[in-house]
């Protein structure tokens, strides 16, 4: 891809059940790690990469998120309101398609983040996009460099970067919660609750799901106990970066 996607979807409508009791009064995307809300980390990464417009969907405590992003100018932030019905990852994107446009766009989870090294990982992801070969390109994290991840690998990667489900493969990679999707994959889709996994599997079947490795550390925060661990790891990563 010669340019960074102009639009992005930031998935922010989840219930955050594993982070209760914090998420009983605060939506998960607004939980702060290292003094910054995870949603702001996603939006800041998009701004740094040069993405002009981000669509943020809301459901649980949605008014808190709407108020939080109201003053943001980079990227321009639009709201897709799912407070009447939670649509899951793909359903939320389908609803927001009129705001996302006809070109490939970023999708970011608002409850994971990473620390860039020398270059924006989103810029690197955009540079790896190939419209002729790909329908979906996922950012992948090395399990050895993942902070807070308690599960196994999500995908195995072949020599060309094509993905298959890991199915317990010991050398697999983690989906890092950032991707580029072409809107053509949603042709004929309706606005109803359903998961992106459906589209991942369809792209695998057609040989059009690819991955690109993240450079740097990746963080996910699943439970309240994980917050201080993530903050300690973040402090260590930032200290390492300053020492280089």
PDB file of N, CA and C in Angstrom, residues 58-63 66 80-86 95:
ATOM      1  N   UNK A  58     -19.627   2.428  20.288  1.00  0.00           N
ATOM      2  CA  UNK A  58     -19.878   2.471  21.728  1.00  0.00           C
ATOM      3  C   UNK A  58     -21.114   1.657  22.073  1.00  0.00           C
ATOM      4  N   UNK A  59     -21.069   1.069  23.272  1.00  0.00           N
ATOM      5  CA  UNK A  59     -22.229   0.359  23.823  1.00  0.00           C
ATOM      6  C   UNK A  59     -22.243   0.550  25.337  1.00  0.00           C
ATOM      7  N   UNK A  60     -21.480  -0.256  26.063  1.00  0.00           N
ATOM      8  CA  UNK A  60     -21.443  -0.183  27.528  1.00  0.00           C
ATOM      9  C   UNK A  60     -20.870   1.155  27.989  1.00  0.00           C
ATOM     10  N   UNK A  61     -21.667   1.895  28.788  1.00  0.00           N
ATOM     11  CA  UNK A  61     -21.248   3.218  29.270  1.00  0.00           C
ATOM     12  C   UNK A  61     -20.779   4.101  28.110  1.00  0.00           C
ATOM     13  N   UNK A  62     -21.525   4.006  27.029  1.00  0.00           N
ATOM     14  CA  UNK A  62     -21.110   4.676  25.804  1.00  0.00           C
ATOM     15  C   UNK A  62     -20.982   6.177  25.930  1.00  0.00           C
ATOM     16  N   UNK A  63     -21.793   6.799  26.784  1.00  0.00           N
ATOM     17  CA  UNK A  63     -21.723   8.250  26.934  1.00  0.00           C
ATOM     18  C   UNK A  63     -20.365   8.694  27.461  1.00  0.00           C
ATOM     19  N   UNK A  66     -18.114   8.773  24.419  1.00  0.00           N
ATOM     20  CA  UNK A  66     -18.477   9.898  23.552  1.00  0.00           C
ATOM     21  C   UNK A  66     -17.928  11.200  24.118  1.00  0.00           C
ATOM     22  N   UNK A  80     -20.019   5.556  16.238  1.00  0.00           N
ATOM     23  CA  UNK A  80     -21.033   4.622  15.758  1.00  0.00           C
ATOM     24  C   UNK A  80     -21.730   4.054  16.997  1.00  0.00           C
ATOM     25  N   UNK A  81     -22.982   4.403  17.169  1.00  0.00           N
ATOM     26  CA  UNK A  81     -23.698   4.155  18.418  1.00  0.00           C
ATOM     27  C   UNK A  81     -24.377   2.779  18.399  1.00  0.00           C
ATOM     28  N   UNK A  82     -23.905   1.890  19.256  1.00  0.00           N
ATOM     29  CA  UNK A  82     -24.496   0.552  19.389  1.00  0.00           C
ATOM     30  C   UNK A  82     -25.166   0.358  20.749  1.00  0.00           C
ATOM     31  N   UNK A  83     -25.556   1.452  21.398  1.00  0.00           N
ATOM     32  CA  UNK A  83     -26.130   1.305  22.730  1.00  0.00           C
ATOM     33  C   UNK A  83     -27.457   0.556  22.719  1.00  0.00           C
ATOM     34  N   UNK A  84     -28.162   0.580  21.597  1.00  0.00           N
ATOM     35  CA  UNK A  84     -29.423  -0.154  21.511  1.00  0.00           C
ATOM     36  C   UNK A  84     -29.210  -1.646  21.286  1.00  0.00           C
ATOM     37  N   UNK A  85     -28.106  -2.015  20.644  1.00  0.00           N
ATOM     38  CA  UNK A  85     -27.832  -3.425  20.347  1.00  0.00           C
ATOM     39  C   UNK A  85     -26.339  -3.601  20.117  1.00  0.00           C
ATOM     40  N   UNK A  86     -25.707  -4.437  20.927  1.00  0.00           N
ATOM     41  CA  UNK A  86     -24.289  -4.746  20.766  1.00  0.00           C
ATOM     42  C   UNK A  86     -24.116  -5.675  19.568  1.00  0.00           C
ATOM     43  N   UNK A  95     -22.018  -1.921  10.387  1.00  0.00           N
ATOM     44  CA  UNK A  95     -22.841  -0.734  10.637  1.00  0.00           C
ATOM     45  C   UNK A  95     -22.088   0.539  10.285  1.00  0.00           C
TER      46      UNK A  95
END
